[in-house]
Amino acid sequence: MQQIDNAIYKRVFGISLPAVAGFLGLMMFDIVDIYWIEKMGTRAVAGVASAGFIVWALYSFMTITGAGCASLVSQFHGAGRRNRAWEAVNQSTWLSLFLSFAICLLFMPFIDRPFAWMGLEPDTAQMATEYFRIILYGFPLIFLDMLAGNIFNAYGDNRISNGIMFVCLLVNMVLDPILMFGWFGAPALGTAGAAWATVISHVLSLIMRVYLLRRRQYMPPLLRFLRIRTFYYWRIVKIGLPNAATGCIWSIVYPFLTRLITPFGMTPLSAVGICHRLESFPYFTSVALGIAMTSLAGYSVGSRETSKIDSILTAGLRVSSLVIVPFLVLFLVFPDWLMSFMTSDPELIAHGAEYLFIIGVFEIFMAWEMVVSGVFTGLGITYPTLFITVPFTVGRVPLAWFLAYYLEMGVTGIWWAISLSSLAKGIGLYLLYRYMKRQTSNFSDLSRWQKAAKLTAA
């Protein structure tokens, strides 16, 4: 058993470490953006942070095709069915285009409404709208770029994809100040310049990823994309929708929390925007481990080696608990020092340090949530997780109101509501996993659950 565990640990690290490197690139996109945006003042930071809540809600829709495609491709890869994996990629691509254009058409007429509803001051709302509009213009291409990254992850081969991410990060770093402040004769676009830099970088990433996916035969020849089929659509949506719903609800909850934060001023809201960038390091590290869980669990299902799934999860939980410790130390012991890297405003530092400390208390359970969710995605039975993630995510709002206003804890109560919900989701998903393990005889009989979700493998 020890020999099997060691092999699993190697595979977990082999997939997750390159994924962490790739997500580090995504984190640095945000860090670089916020570094330059902070130079425009706290209102600009608050505006982009508010737009970020809506942007992440839209990004959650990418999980519909991203998670669905990753699950099917990893299972078909494990079963040695390349043509079916290619067909899953083909159909995921067309479904991604349909969803992204539909979302753009839906949001464009009402692009400024969410920020007025959040209670932002007029100039802050204007900067948020400018940023959001450009991201929306590039949304279909960003959607496809994220899907391409998920395809690499499904094959457990993400090193080159991550190298592409770092190249595009360098492009973003160069373009940010040029487009925001009008360097070298370029127009000074303000917050819209940061959005343009992000979109251009994703387009460059998409071109390079598609080239390498085809070269490695992870996707079919481009001419085959002219043949539009839909027989995997429902399976893709059924797998990806619960993950997308969780992410979307998480993002939608934040505008409600913003309404609770803004009566205390723009500074706490700006602090949240900065802290989310710092919190993205442990978050995306955990997401990377979740990707490893999806790939390994999906491969085990495809190769009919489901007896290994419990060992895969155990390895994932142990590794995630270990790698989160350094972040816990930073958040709990050195939060002021971390904030000082992002801003010199004393009030911003104080609010941000308090947020980081409170979030850090239960951060390890956030990691557990990502790891267990990754296993469920690999199994292709994600819908039961909604009964855990949705209630506790939505529950942040009434709990935040109760703590902040009824108990008069102020913004401190809002931070505690966020932290406590992470605790509940981490424990709840782990208990759900144990229940599912018993119900499926150690995952050897998934047919009842897959049939309930209309996901019986072809």
mmCIF file of C-alpha atoms in Angstrom, residues 23-376:
data_model
loop_
_atom_site.group_PDB
_atom_site.id
_atom_site.type_symbol
_atom_site.label_atom_id
_atom_site.label_comp_id
_atom_site.label_asym_id
_atom_site.label_seq_id
_atom_site.Cartn_x
_atom_site.Cartn_y
_atom_site.Cartn_z
ATOM 1 C CA PHE A 23 -1.905 29.667 -11.788
ATOM 2 C CA LEU A 24 1.003 31.707 -10.462
ATOM 3 C CA GLY A 25 0.908 33.374 -13.847
ATOM 4 C CA LEU A 26 -2.814 34.097 -13.410
ATOM 5 C CA MET A 27 -2.170 35.458 -9.916
ATOM 6 C CA MET A 28 0.554 37.702 -11.241
ATOM 7 C CA PHE A 29 -1.862 39.063 -13.860
ATOM 8 C CA ASP A 30 -4.005 40.344 -10.990
ATOM 9 C CA ILE A 31 -1.051 41.449 -8.864
ATOM 10 C CA VAL A 32 0.455 43.448 -11.729
ATOM 11 C CA ASP A 33 -2.925 44.999 -12.563
ATOM 12 C CA ILE A 34 -3.625 46.016 -8.983
ATOM 13 C CA TYR A 35 -0.074 47.382 -8.569
ATOM 14 C CA TRP A 36 -0.614 49.883 -11.370
ATOM 15 C CA ILE A 37 -4.298 50.524 -10.601
ATOM 16 C CA GLU A 38 -3.426 51.393 -6.986
ATOM 17 C CA LYS A 39 -1.381 54.296 -8.359
ATOM 18 C CA MET A 40 -4.648 55.763 -9.658
ATOM 19 C CA GLY A 41 -6.076 55.898 -6.115
ATOM 20 C CA THR A 42 -8.358 53.913 -3.823
ATOM 21 C CA ARG A 43 -11.440 54.684 -5.923
ATOM 22 C CA ALA A 44 -9.858 53.035 -8.945
ATOM 23 C CA VAL A 45 -8.978 49.995 -6.818
ATOM 24 C CA ALA A 46 -12.529 49.860 -5.448
ATOM 25 C CA GLY A 47 -13.952 50.151 -8.974
ATOM 26 C CA VAL A 48 -11.843 47.358 -10.435
ATOM 27 C CA ALA A 49 -12.464 45.190 -7.349
ATOM 28 C CA SER A 50 -16.215 45.650 -7.811
ATOM 29 C CA ALA A 51 -15.939 44.841 -11.514
ATOM 30 C CA GLY A 52 -13.855 41.828 -10.542
ATOM 31 C CA PHE A 53 -16.794 40.307 -8.669
ATOM 32 C CA ILE A 54 -18.886 40.391 -11.861
ATOM 33 C CA VAL A 55 -15.980 39.252 -14.037
ATOM 34 C CA TRP A 56 -15.389 36.229 -11.806
ATOM 35 C CA ALA A 57 -19.091 35.415 -12.012
ATOM 36 C CA LEU A 58 -18.733 35.348 -15.800
ATOM 37 C CA TYR A 59 -15.514 33.350 -15.562
ATOM 38 C CA SER A 60 -17.471 30.781 -13.552
ATOM 39 C CA PHE A 61 -19.490 29.990 -16.668
ATOM 40 C CA MET A 62 -16.236 28.817 -18.243
ATOM 41 C CA THR A 63 -16.298 25.962 -15.753
ATOM 42 C CA ILE A 64 -19.356 24.505 -17.503
ATOM 43 C CA THR A 65 -17.296 23.496 -20.511
ATOM 44 C CA GLY A 66 -13.905 23.525 -18.773
ATOM 45 C CA ALA A 67 -14.764 21.032 -16.028
ATOM 46 C CA GLY A 68 -17.060 18.995 -18.274
ATOM 47 C CA CYS A 69 -14.426 18.732 -20.993
ATOM 48 C CA ALA A 70 -11.637 17.935 -18.501
ATOM 49 C CA SER A 71 -13.675 15.139 -16.909
ATOM 50 C CA LEU A 72 -14.633 13.492 -20.212
ATOM 51 C CA VAL A 73 -11.199 13.884 -21.809
ATOM 52 C CA SER A 74 -9.400 12.450 -18.764
ATOM 53 C CA GLN A 75 -11.779 9.463 -18.679
ATOM 54 C CA PHE A 76 -11.487 8.822 -22.430
ATOM 55 C CA HIS A 77 -7.713 9.223 -22.194
ATOM 56 C CA GLY A 78 -7.628 6.651 -19.386
ATOM 57 C CA ALA A 79 -9.700 4.281 -21.535
ATOM 58 C CA GLY A 80 -7.436 4.827 -24.576
ATOM 59 C CA ARG A 81 -10.244 6.351 -26.683
ATOM 60 C CA ARG A 82 -8.542 9.232 -28.486
ATOM 61 C CA ASN A 83 -11.290 9.907 -31.033
ATOM 62 C CA ARG A 84 -13.855 10.309 -28.270
ATOM 63 C CA ALA A 85 -11.522 12.648 -26.398
ATOM 64 C CA TRP A 86 -11.166 14.686 -29.594
ATOM 65 C CA GLU A 87 -14.931 14.802 -30.030
ATOM 66 C CA ALA A 88 -15.321 16.045 -26.451
ATOM 67 C CA VAL A 89 -12.827 18.836 -27.234
ATOM 68 C CA ASN A 90 -14.668 19.725 -30.449
ATOM 69 C CA GLN A 91 -18.072 19.925 -28.822
ATOM 70 C CA SER A 92 -16.733 21.775 -25.767
ATOM 71 C CA THR A 93 -15.277 24.408 -28.100
ATOM 72 C CA TRP A 94 -18.547 25.071 -29.889
ATOM 73 C CA LEU A 95 -20.480 25.053 -26.638
ATOM 74 C CA SER A 96 -17.981 27.565 -25.193
ATOM 75 C CA LEU A 97 -18.488 29.903 -28.149
ATOM 76 C CA PHE A 98 -22.265 29.686 -27.870
ATOM 77 C CA LEU A 99 -22.266 30.371 -24.118
ATOM 78 C CA SER A 100 -19.751 33.215 -24.275
ATOM 79 C CA PHE A 101 -21.554 35.110 -27.044
ATOM 80 C CA ALA A 102 -24.900 34.596 -25.289
ATOM 81 C CA ILE A 103 -23.450 36.038 -22.072
ATOM 82 C CA CYS A 104 -22.033 39.056 -23.923
ATOM 83 C CA LEU A 105 -25.368 39.798 -25.599
ATOM 84 C CA LEU A 106 -27.144 39.459 -22.265
ATOM 85 C CA PHE A 107 -24.857 41.802 -20.309
ATOM 86 C CA MET A 108 -24.078 44.524 -22.861
ATOM 87 C CA PRO A 109 -27.363 46.486 -22.551
ATOM 88 C CA PHE A 110 -27.112 46.563 -18.741
ATOM 89 C CA ILE A 111 -23.369 46.934 -18.309
ATOM 90 C CA ASP A 112 -23.492 49.742 -15.728
ATOM 91 C CA ARG A 113 -26.479 48.563 -13.676
ATOM 92 C CA PRO A 114 -24.641 46.229 -11.256
ATOM 93 C CA PHE A 115 -22.268 48.964 -10.081
ATOM 94 C CA ALA A 116 -25.045 51.458 -9.401
ATOM 95 C CA TRP A 117 -26.871 48.758 -7.435
ATOM 96 C CA MET A 118 -23.739 48.067 -5.350
ATOM 97 C CA GLY A 119 -23.877 51.637 -4.062
ATOM 98 C CA LEU A 120 -20.579 52.759 -5.611
ATOM 99 C CA GLU A 121 -19.882 56.471 -5.877
ATOM 100 C CA PRO A 122 -20.315 57.798 -9.454
ATOM 101 C CA ASP A 123 -16.619 58.105 -10.379
ATOM 102 C CA THR A 124 -15.866 54.677 -8.885
ATOM 103 C CA ALA A 125 -18.794 53.147 -10.790
ATOM 104 C CA GLN A 126 -17.569 54.746 -14.023
ATOM 105 C CA MET A 127 -14.092 53.190 -13.666
ATOM 106 C CA ALA A 128 -15.679 49.819 -12.883
ATOM 107 C CA THR A 129 -17.865 50.071 -15.998
ATOM 108 C CA GLU A 130 -14.925 51.017 -18.240
ATOM 109 C CA TYR A 131 -12.933 48.016 -17.029
ATOM 110 C CA PHE A 132 -15.849 45.583 -17.286
ATOM 111 C CA ARG A 133 -16.837 46.690 -20.809
ATOM 112 C CA ILE A 134 -13.446 45.797 -22.291
ATOM 113 C CA ILE A 135 -13.332 42.415 -20.529
ATOM 114 C CA LEU A 136 -16.781 41.700 -21.953
ATOM 115 C CA TYR A 137 -15.577 42.526 -25.492
ATOM 116 C CA GLY A 138 -12.847 39.906 -25.196
ATOM 117 C CA PHE A 139 -14.862 37.371 -23.221
ATOM 118 C CA PRO A 140 -15.342 34.736 -25.996
ATOM 119 C CA LEU A 141 -11.594 34.602 -26.661
ATOM 120 C CA ILE A 142 -10.763 34.483 -22.941
ATOM 121 C CA PHE A 143 -13.328 31.665 -22.631
ATOM 122 C CA LEU A 144 -11.556 29.640 -25.344
ATOM 123 C CA ASP A 145 -8.135 30.297 -23.810
ATOM 124 C CA MET A 146 -9.297 28.917 -20.464
ATOM 125 C CA LEU A 147 -10.795 25.869 -22.206
ATOM 126 C CA ALA A 148 -7.471 25.222 -23.954
ATOM 127 C CA GLY A 149 -5.725 25.275 -20.580
ATOM 128 C CA ASN A 150 -8.249 22.779 -19.203
ATOM 129 C CA ILE A 151 -7.555 20.403 -22.088
ATOM 130 C CA PHE A 152 -3.859 20.370 -21.221
ATOM 131 C CA ASN A 153 -4.793 19.697 -17.581
ATOM 132 C CA ALA A 154 -7.066 16.806 -18.572
ATOM 133 C CA TYR A 155 -4.119 15.041 -20.185
ATOM 134 C CA GLY A 156 -1.983 15.742 -17.125
ATOM 135 C CA ASP A 157 0.407 17.721 -19.353
ATOM 136 C CA ASN A 158 0.459 21.400 -18.476
ATOM 137 C CA ARG A 159 4.128 22.419 -18.446
ATOM 138 C CA ILE A 160 4.199 24.006 -21.905
ATOM 139 C CA SER A 161 0.775 25.565 -21.379
ATOM 140 C CA ASN A 162 2.128 27.203 -18.237
ATOM 141 C CA GLY A 163 5.180 28.452 -20.102
ATOM 142 C CA ILE A 164 2.800 30.181 -22.486
ATOM 143 C CA MET A 165 1.040 31.741 -19.505
ATOM 144 C CA PHE A 166 4.289 33.267 -18.260
ATOM 145 C CA VAL A 167 5.100 34.702 -21.693
ATOM 146 C CA CYS A 168 1.678 36.338 -21.756
ATOM 147 C CA LEU A 169 2.218 37.617 -18.220
ATOM 148 C CA LEU A 170 5.308 39.459 -19.421
ATOM 149 C CA VAL A 171 3.238 40.951 -22.243
ATOM 150 C CA ASN A 172 0.609 42.033 -19.702
ATOM 151 C CA MET A 173 3.255 43.587 -17.442
ATOM 152 C CA VAL A 174 4.596 45.654 -20.338
ATOM 153 C CA LEU A 175 1.182 46.685 -21.688
ATOM 154 C CA ASP A 176 -0.380 47.710 -18.349
ATOM 155 C CA PRO A 177 1.463 51.009 -17.760
ATOM 156 C CA ILE A 178 1.644 51.770 -21.490
ATOM 157 C CA LEU A 179 -2.127 51.544 -21.976
ATOM 158 C CA MET A 180 -3.166 52.863 -18.558
ATOM 159 C CA PHE A 181 -0.943 55.961 -18.403
ATOM 160 C CA GLY A 182 -0.241 56.613 -22.083
ATOM 161 C CA TRP A 183 3.458 55.807 -22.151
ATOM 162 C CA PHE A 184 5.387 55.998 -25.450
ATOM 163 C CA GLY A 185 2.631 58.008 -27.113
ATOM 164 C CA ALA A 186 -0.160 55.487 -26.500
ATOM 165 C CA PRO A 187 -3.575 56.820 -25.398
ATOM 166 C CA ALA A 188 -4.040 56.978 -21.609
ATOM 167 C CA LEU A 189 -6.989 54.623 -21.090
ATOM 168 C CA GLY A 190 -6.983 54.366 -17.281
ATOM 169 C CA THR A 191 -8.651 51.254 -15.893
ATOM 170 C CA ALA A 192 -9.776 50.315 -19.413
ATOM 171 C CA GLY A 193 -6.085 50.054 -20.323
ATOM 172 C CA ALA A 194 -5.596 47.337 -17.700
ATOM 173 C CA ALA A 195 -8.526 45.427 -19.186
ATOM 174 C CA TRP A 196 -7.157 45.763 -22.730
ATOM 175 C CA ALA A 197 -3.772 44.444 -21.573
ATOM 176 C CA THR A 198 -5.510 41.402 -20.073
ATOM 177 C CA VAL A 199 -7.544 40.683 -23.216
ATOM 178 C CA ILE A 200 -4.552 41.031 -25.563
ATOM 179 C CA SER A 201 -2.505 38.674 -23.378
ATOM 180 C CA HIS A 202 -5.246 36.025 -23.412
ATOM 181 C CA VAL A 203 -5.552 36.224 -27.202
ATOM 182 C CA LEU A 204 -1.811 35.628 -27.560
ATOM 183 C CA SER A 205 -2.066 32.712 -25.114
ATOM 184 C CA LEU A 206 -4.959 31.169 -27.063
ATOM 185 C CA ILE A 207 -3.045 31.219 -30.352
ATOM 186 C CA MET A 208 -0.001 29.485 -28.859
ATOM 187 C CA ARG A 209 -2.031 26.931 -26.880
ATOM 188 C CA VAL A 210 -4.107 25.864 -29.889
ATOM 189 C CA TYR A 211 -0.935 25.387 -31.927
ATOM 190 C CA LEU A 212 0.606 23.141 -29.257
ATOM 191 C CA LEU A 213 -2.601 21.216 -28.542
ATOM 192 C CA ARG A 214 -2.766 20.235 -32.182
ATOM 193 C CA ARG A 215 0.940 19.461 -32.382
ATOM 194 C CA ARG A 216 0.645 17.078 -29.406
ATOM 195 C CA GLN A 217 -2.537 15.578 -30.884
ATOM 196 C CA TYR A 218 -4.612 16.578 -27.854
ATOM 197 C CA MET A 219 -7.222 18.078 -30.166
ATOM 198 C CA PRO A 220 -8.502 17.077 -33.630
ATOM 199 C CA PRO A 221 -7.397 18.709 -36.904
ATOM 200 C CA LEU A 222 -8.920 22.169 -37.277
ATOM 201 C CA LEU A 223 -11.042 21.093 -40.253
ATOM 202 C CA ARG A 224 -12.914 18.673 -37.985
ATOM 203 C CA PHE A 225 -14.243 21.655 -36.041
ATOM 204 C CA LEU A 226 -16.359 22.472 -39.097
ATOM 205 C CA ARG A 227 -18.382 19.359 -38.263
ATOM 206 C CA ILE A 228 -20.725 20.464 -35.489
ATOM 207 C CA ARG A 229 -22.152 17.715 -33.294
ATOM 208 C CA THR A 230 -24.010 17.968 -30.018
ATOM 209 C CA PHE A 231 -24.313 14.482 -28.501
ATOM 210 C CA TYR A 232 -21.855 15.270 -25.648
ATOM 211 C CA TYR A 233 -23.387 18.674 -24.845
ATOM 212 C CA TRP A 234 -25.676 17.386 -22.125
ATOM 213 C CA ARG A 235 -22.923 15.343 -20.495
ATOM 214 C CA ILE A 236 -20.528 18.300 -20.546
ATOM 215 C CA VAL A 237 -23.136 20.604 -19.023
ATOM 216 C CA LYS A 238 -24.218 18.057 -16.407
ATOM 217 C CA ILE A 239 -20.652 17.648 -15.176
ATOM 218 C CA GLY A 240 -19.612 21.287 -15.401
ATOM 219 C CA LEU A 241 -22.804 23.043 -14.311
ATOM 220 C CA PRO A 242 -22.541 22.296 -10.561
ATOM 221 C CA ASN A 243 -18.967 23.629 -10.514
ATOM 222 C CA ALA A 244 -20.035 26.655 -12.532
ATOM 223 C CA ALA A 245 -23.034 27.244 -10.282
ATOM 224 C CA THR A 246 -20.819 27.146 -7.211
ATOM 225 C CA GLY A 247 -18.369 29.643 -8.699
ATOM 226 C CA CYS A 248 -21.115 31.866 -10.073
ATOM 227 C CA ILE A 249 -22.997 31.951 -6.788
ATOM 228 C CA TRP A 250 -19.717 32.701 -4.993
ATOM 229 C CA SER A 251 -19.210 35.696 -7.288
ATOM 230 C CA ILE A 252 -22.824 36.864 -7.124
ATOM 231 C CA VAL A 253 -22.713 36.794 -3.330
ATOM 232 C CA TYR A 254 -19.922 39.385 -3.314
ATOM 233 C CA PRO A 255 -22.014 42.237 -4.779
ATOM 234 C CA PHE A 256 -24.436 41.621 -1.896
ATOM 235 C CA LEU A 257 -21.517 41.694 0.521
ATOM 236 C CA THR A 258 -20.359 44.892 -1.204
ATOM 237 C CA ARG A 259 -23.672 46.523 -0.297
ATOM 238 C CA LEU A 260 -22.964 45.585 3.305
ATOM 239 C CA ILE A 261 -19.378 46.894 3.105
ATOM 240 C CA THR A 262 -19.913 50.258 1.346
ATOM 241 C CA PRO A 263 -21.732 51.944 4.289
ATOM 242 C CA PHE A 264 -18.401 51.656 6.120
ATOM 243 C CA GLY A 265 -16.624 53.508 3.269
ATOM 244 C CA MET A 266 -14.670 52.777 0.093
ATOM 245 C CA THR A 267 -11.474 51.914 1.968
ATOM 246 C CA PRO A 268 -12.637 48.512 3.332
ATOM 247 C CA LEU A 269 -13.892 47.652 -0.160
ATOM 248 C CA SER A 270 -10.515 48.584 -1.649
ATOM 249 C CA ALA A 271 -8.846 46.432 1.010
ATOM 250 C CA VAL A 272 -10.937 43.431 -0.060
ATOM 251 C CA GLY A 273 -9.850 43.974 -3.662
ATOM 252 C CA ILE A 274 -6.183 43.929 -2.669
ATOM 253 C CA CYS A 275 -6.599 41.001 -0.267
ATOM 254 C CA HIS A 276 -8.283 38.888 -2.923
ATOM 255 C CA ARG A 277 -5.091 39.206 -4.958
ATOM 256 C CA LEU A 278 -3.027 38.029 -1.993
ATOM 257 C CA GLU A 279 -5.519 35.292 -1.112
ATOM 258 C CA SER A 280 -5.329 34.042 -4.697
ATOM 259 C CA PHE A 281 -1.957 32.420 -3.920
ATOM 260 C CA PRO A 282 -3.305 29.771 -1.495
ATOM 261 C CA TYR A 283 -6.581 29.596 -3.434
ATOM 262 C CA PHE A 284 -5.038 28.792 -6.808
ATOM 263 C CA THR A 285 -2.515 26.459 -5.206
ATOM 264 C CA SER A 286 -5.513 24.528 -3.891
ATOM 265 C CA VAL A 287 -7.254 24.712 -7.271
ATOM 266 C CA ALA A 288 -4.114 23.218 -8.851
ATOM 267 C CA LEU A 289 -4.338 20.289 -6.450
ATOM 268 C CA GLY A 290 -8.010 19.980 -7.379
ATOM 269 C CA ILE A 291 -6.976 19.746 -11.038
ATOM 270 C CA ALA A 292 -4.625 16.906 -10.145
ATOM 271 C CA MET A 293 -7.495 15.183 -8.335
ATOM 272 C CA THR A 294 -9.748 15.553 -11.398
ATOM 273 C CA SER A 295 -7.138 14.150 -13.767
ATOM 274 C CA LEU A 296 -6.179 11.219 -11.514
ATOM 275 C CA ALA A 297 -9.731 10.330 -10.462
ATOM 276 C CA GLY A 298 -10.993 10.593 -14.051
ATOM 277 C CA TYR A 299 -8.152 8.415 -15.325
ATOM 278 C CA SER A 300 -8.913 5.849 -12.595
ATOM 279 C CA VAL A 301 -12.571 5.718 -13.652
ATOM 280 C CA GLY A 302 -11.638 5.327 -17.328
ATOM 281 C CA SER A 303 -9.087 2.575 -16.612
ATOM 282 C CA ARG A 304 -11.427 0.861 -14.102
ATOM 283 C CA GLU A 305 -9.030 1.337 -11.173
ATOM 284 C CA THR A 306 -11.474 3.055 -8.827
ATOM 285 C CA SER A 307 -9.910 1.353 -5.799
ATOM 286 C CA LYS A 308 -7.161 3.982 -6.020
ATOM 287 C CA ILE A 309 -9.504 6.954 -5.634
ATOM 288 C CA ASP A 310 -9.501 6.928 -1.836
ATOM 289 C CA SER A 311 -5.705 6.975 -1.814
ATOM 290 C CA ILE A 312 -5.751 9.807 -4.347
ATOM 291 C CA LEU A 313 -7.974 11.940 -2.114
ATOM 292 C CA THR A 314 -5.955 11.147 1.008
ATOM 293 C CA ALA A 315 -2.766 12.203 -0.767
ATOM 294 C CA GLY A 316 -4.467 15.377 -1.986
ATOM 295 C CA LEU A 317 -5.707 16.340 1.482
ATOM 296 C CA ARG A 318 -2.307 15.725 3.047
ATOM 297 C CA VAL A 319 -0.445 17.706 0.413
ATOM 298 C CA SER A 320 -2.950 20.575 0.481
ATOM 299 C CA SER A 321 -2.775 20.803 4.268
ATOM 300 C CA LEU A 322 1.011 20.921 4.077
ATOM 301 C CA VAL A 323 1.331 23.543 1.344
ATOM 302 C CA ILE A 324 -1.230 25.870 2.955
ATOM 303 C CA VAL A 325 0.831 26.171 6.173
ATOM 304 C CA PRO A 326 3.244 28.849 4.843
ATOM 305 C CA PHE A 327 0.286 30.973 3.740
ATOM 306 C CA LEU A 328 -1.348 30.525 7.148
ATOM 307 C CA VAL A 329 1.813 31.795 8.827
ATOM 308 C CA LEU A 330 1.924 34.854 6.564
ATOM 309 C CA PHE A 331 -1.781 35.642 6.992
ATOM 310 C CA LEU A 332 -1.852 35.087 10.748
ATOM 311 C CA VAL A 333 1.541 36.491 11.763
ATOM 312 C CA PHE A 334 2.597 38.971 9.056
ATOM 313 C CA PRO A 335 -0.606 40.403 7.485
ATOM 314 C CA ASP A 336 0.516 44.054 7.840
ATOM 315 C CA TRP A 337 3.813 43.246 6.164
ATOM 316 C CA LEU A 338 2.014 41.574 3.247
ATOM 317 C CA MET A 339 -0.318 44.540 2.766
ATOM 318 C CA SER A 340 2.604 46.969 2.791
ATOM 319 C CA PHE A 341 3.809 45.424 -0.482
ATOM 320 C CA MET A 342 0.547 46.416 -2.174
ATOM 321 C CA THR A 343 -0.144 49.876 -0.726
ATOM 322 C CA SER A 344 1.331 52.573 1.497
ATOM 323 C CA ASP A 345 -2.068 53.798 2.753
ATOM 324 C CA PRO A 346 -2.168 53.114 6.556
ATOM 325 C CA GLU A 347 -5.960 52.724 6.644
ATOM 326 C CA LEU A 348 -5.911 50.288 3.726
ATOM 327 C CA ILE A 349 -3.161 48.289 5.416
ATOM 328 C CA ALA A 350 -5.137 48.100 8.677
ATOM 329 C CA HIS A 351 -8.356 46.870 7.026
ATOM 330 C CA GLY A 352 -6.480 44.434 4.794
ATOM 331 C CA ALA A 353 -4.418 42.993 7.644
ATOM 332 C CA GLU A 354 -7.573 42.311 9.656
ATOM 333 C CA TYR A 355 -9.189 40.589 6.663
ATOM 334 C CA LEU A 356 -6.144 38.384 6.009
ATOM 335 C CA PHE A 357 -5.900 37.328 9.656
ATOM 336 C CA ILE A 358 -9.565 36.316 9.899
ATOM 337 C CA ILE A 359 -9.529 34.480 6.552
ATOM 338 C CA GLY A 360 -6.320 32.717 7.536
ATOM 339 C CA VAL A 361 -7.908 31.081 10.582
ATOM 340 C CA PHE A 362 -9.859 28.558 8.463
ATOM 341 C CA GLU A 363 -7.908 28.754 5.179
ATOM 342 C CA ILE A 364 -6.962 25.080 5.316
ATOM 343 C CA PHE A 365 -10.622 24.100 4.873
ATOM 344 C CA MET A 366 -10.775 26.147 1.678
ATOM 345 C CA ALA A 367 -7.987 23.878 0.393
ATOM 346 C CA TRP A 368 -9.978 20.793 1.378
ATOM 347 C CA GLU A 369 -12.974 22.151 -0.539
ATOM 348 C CA MET A 370 -10.946 22.441 -3.760
ATOM 349 C CA VAL A 371 -9.360 18.992 -3.397
ATOM 350 C CA VAL A 372 -12.611 17.122 -2.707
ATOM 351 C CA SER A 373 -14.419 19.034 -5.475
ATOM 352 C CA GLY A 374 -11.680 17.951 -7.881
ATOM 353 C CA VAL A 375 -12.297 14.291 -7.056
ATOM 354 C CA PHE A 376 -16.047 14.655 -7.650
#
